[in-house]
Amino acid sequence: MRSSRNFICSIFTRYSRGCRITAILAAAFLLGSCTGSLVTWISQNFQKTSSVPSISESTAASILSASSDSWGLSFQEKGKRPVGNASVEELKKYNAYFAQDTSEKVLYLTFDAGFENGNTPAILDALKKHNAPATFFAVGNFISDHPDLIKRIVSEGHTIGNHTMTHPDMSQISDISSFQKEMQQVEELYKNVTGKEMKKYYRPPQGIYNIQNLSMAKNLGYSTFFWSLAYVDWIQDHQPSSQEAFDKLLTRIHPGAIVLLHNTSSTNAAILDELLTKWEEMGYHFSSLDKLTGI
């Protein structure tokens, strides 16, 4: 790639103004050739599974040591736990989880709550009907703007987790004081609304993390939660159909799954009752994240 760039530069340097069209075409050709080679390499080396690189359990730990990463999954067998960026065992060192290593048909329901658009009440209705506990990972404004909704969530036996105050890329925060500030401001909002201390459950915004972040969260007393099942439900103008949602959420469910859904999804609000029913018919039951942490 570097030699191609040098060659392109020499073309522009050596040729006169009247030949620049030829030089541009040559550059485009070379760039296209390099890009084509790159695409071919990617297609040969990565498995297309939810747009996430395919990895094995044996390589997961080494990937966790990278400077920063976005949480990703590779679904390799129906009804089985997917392979994540890190293994269950490796994450445990940091009080972090993405699933439970179990054959028990237990599910852990979680919702990322960045704002409210009217869909959360229907979600809560469905959870109540099925006696299914859930954790809502809330951004600061969700708590401050909707105190009555927060009180309902808590009163119905659910947990409010910490999704940070401003939803930044936490992997770019390297000092403990700035990291703590993002967490502490949410804790204070929660206590002002409920009068209670917030449970120290944390989900990194967008699933972006690094080892330093996991360590800082642990040092602050937090457990970090990723997920082992999710689908593209957060795009407001392109909500999936009910069938599209079921195709993902029913075929990829597995024992010990931490399920990530978004409270802003109109699809989730519409199908959650039926979805929970279908999972129950498959033999699954629902439990709180407290079971994983032992809190």
CSV table of C-alpha atoms in Angstrom, one decimal, residues 38-154:
chain,number,residue,atom,x,y,z
A,38,LEU,CA,-8.2,-5.5,1.1
A,39,VAL,CA,-11.9,-6.5,0.7
A,40,THR,CA,-10.9,-9.9,-0.6
A,41,TRP,CA,-8.6,-10.4,2.4
A,42,ILE,CA,-11.4,-9.4,4.9
A,43,SER,CA,-13.9,-11.7,3.2
A,44,GLN,CA,-11.5,-14.6,3.4
A,45,ASN,CA,-10.5,-14.1,7.0
A,46,PHE,CA,-13.7,-13.1,8.7
A,47,GLN,CA,-17.0,-14.9,9.1
A,48,LYS,CA,-20.1,-12.7,8.5
A,49,THR,CA,-22.0,-13.2,11.7
A,50,SER,CA,-23.8,-10.0,13.0
A,51,SER,CA,-21.0,-8.0,11.4
A,52,VAL,CA,-18.6,-9.3,14.1
A,53,PRO,CA,-15.3,-11.2,13.5
A,54,SER,CA,-15.6,-14.9,14.1
A,55,ILE,CA,-13.3,-15.9,17.0
A,56,SER,CA,-12.9,-19.0,19.1
A,57,GLU,CA,-12.8,-19.3,22.9
A,58,SER,CA,-9.1,-20.0,22.8
A,59,THR,CA,-8.4,-16.6,21.2
A,60,ALA,CA,-10.9,-14.6,23.2
A,61,ALA,CA,-8.6,-13.8,26.1
A,62,SER,CA,-5.9,-12.4,23.8
A,63,ILE,CA,-8.4,-10.1,22.2
A,64,LEU,CA,-9.4,-8.8,25.6
A,65,SER,CA,-5.9,-7.5,26.0
A,66,ALA,CA,-6.3,-5.0,23.1
A,67,SER,CA,-6.2,-1.3,23.9
A,68,SER,CA,-9.9,-0.8,23.2
A,69,ASP,CA,-12.6,-2.7,21.5
A,70,SER,CA,-16.4,-2.8,20.8
A,71,TRP,CA,-18.1,-5.8,22.3
A,72,GLY,CA,-19.0,-8.3,19.6
A,73,LEU,CA,-20.3,-11.9,19.2
A,74,SER,CA,-20.0,-14.8,16.8
A,75,PHE,CA,-23.0,-17.2,16.8
A,76,GLN,CA,-21.7,-20.5,15.8
A,77,GLU,CA,-24.3,-23.1,16.8
A,78,LYS,CA,-28.1,-22.7,17.3
A,79,GLY,CA,-29.1,-22.8,21.0
A,80,LYS,CA,-25.5,-22.4,22.2
A,81,ARG,CA,-23.7,-19.5,23.8
A,82,PRO,CA,-21.9,-17.4,21.2
A,83,VAL,CA,-18.2,-16.6,21.3
A,84,GLY,CA,-17.5,-13.1,22.6
A,85,ASN,CA,-14.5,-10.9,22.5
A,86,ALA,CA,-13.5,-12.4,25.7
A,87,SER,CA,-14.4,-15.7,27.5
A,88,VAL,CA,-16.6,-16.0,30.5
A,89,GLU,CA,-13.6,-16.9,32.6
A,90,GLU,CA,-11.4,-14.0,31.4
A,91,LEU,CA,-14.1,-11.5,32.2
A,92,LYS,CA,-14.6,-12.8,35.7
A,93,LYS,CA,-11.2,-11.3,36.7
A,94,TYR,CA,-12.8,-7.9,36.3
A,95,ASN,CA,-16.2,-8.8,37.8
A,96,ALA,CA,-17.5,-8.6,34.2
A,97,TYR,CA,-20.1,-10.8,32.5
A,98,PHE,CA,-21.6,-11.4,29.1
A,99,ALA,CA,-23.4,-14.7,29.9
A,100,GLN,CA,-23.6,-17.4,32.5
A,101,ASP,CA,-21.8,-20.6,31.8
A,102,THR,CA,-24.7,-23.0,32.5
A,103,SER,CA,-27.0,-25.5,31.0
A,104,GLU,CA,-29.9,-24.1,33.0
A,105,LYS,CA,-32.5,-22.4,30.8
A,106,VAL,CA,-32.3,-19.1,32.6
A,107,LEU,CA,-32.4,-15.7,30.9
A,108,TYR,CA,-31.2,-12.3,32.2
A,109,LEU,CA,-33.2,-9.4,30.7
A,110,THR,CA,-31.6,-6.0,30.3
A,111,PHE,CA,-32.6,-2.8,28.6
A,112,ASP,CA,-30.4,0.1,27.6
A,113,ALA,CA,-32.4,3.3,28.5
A,114,GLY,CA,-30.9,6.4,26.9
A,115,PHE,CA,-34.2,8.3,26.7
A,116,GLU,CA,-38.0,7.8,26.8
A,117,ASN,CA,-40.3,7.9,23.8
A,118,GLY,CA,-43.4,6.3,25.3
A,119,ASN,CA,-42.5,2.6,24.9
A,120,THR,CA,-41.2,1.8,28.4
A,121,PRO,CA,-44.6,1.5,30.1
A,122,ALA,CA,-45.7,-1.3,27.7
A,123,ILE,CA,-42.4,-3.0,28.3
A,124,LEU,CA,-43.0,-2.9,32.0
A,125,ASP,CA,-46.5,-4.2,31.6
A,126,ALA,CA,-45.2,-7.3,29.8
A,127,LEU,CA,-42.4,-7.9,32.4
A,128,LYS,CA,-45.0,-7.6,35.2
A,129,LYS,CA,-47.3,-10.1,33.4
A,130,HIS,CA,-44.6,-12.7,33.2
A,131,ASN,CA,-43.0,-11.9,36.6
A,132,ALA,CA,-39.7,-11.3,34.8
A,133,PRO,CA,-37.1,-9.1,36.6
A,134,ALA,CA,-35.0,-6.9,34.4
A,135,THR,CA,-32.2,-4.4,34.7
A,136,PHE,CA,-32.5,-1.0,33.0
A,137,PHE,CA,-29.1,0.5,32.3
A,138,ALA,CA,-29.9,4.2,32.4
A,139,VAL,CA,-28.2,7.3,31.1
A,140,GLY,CA,-28.3,10.3,33.4
A,141,ASN,CA,-31.0,12.2,31.5
A,142,PHE,CA,-33.3,9.2,31.6
A,143,ILE,CA,-33.3,9.4,35.4
A,144,SER,CA,-33.6,13.1,35.7
A,145,ASP,CA,-36.3,13.6,33.1
A,146,HIS,CA,-38.5,10.7,34.1
A,147,PRO,CA,-38.4,10.3,37.9
A,148,ASP,CA,-41.9,8.8,38.0
A,149,LEU,CA,-40.9,6.1,35.5
A,150,ILE,CA,-37.8,5.3,37.6
A,151,LYS,CA,-39.9,4.9,40.7
A,152,ARG,CA,-42.2,2.5,38.8
A,153,ILE,CA,-39.3,0.5,37.5
A,154,VAL,CA,-37.9,0.1,41.0
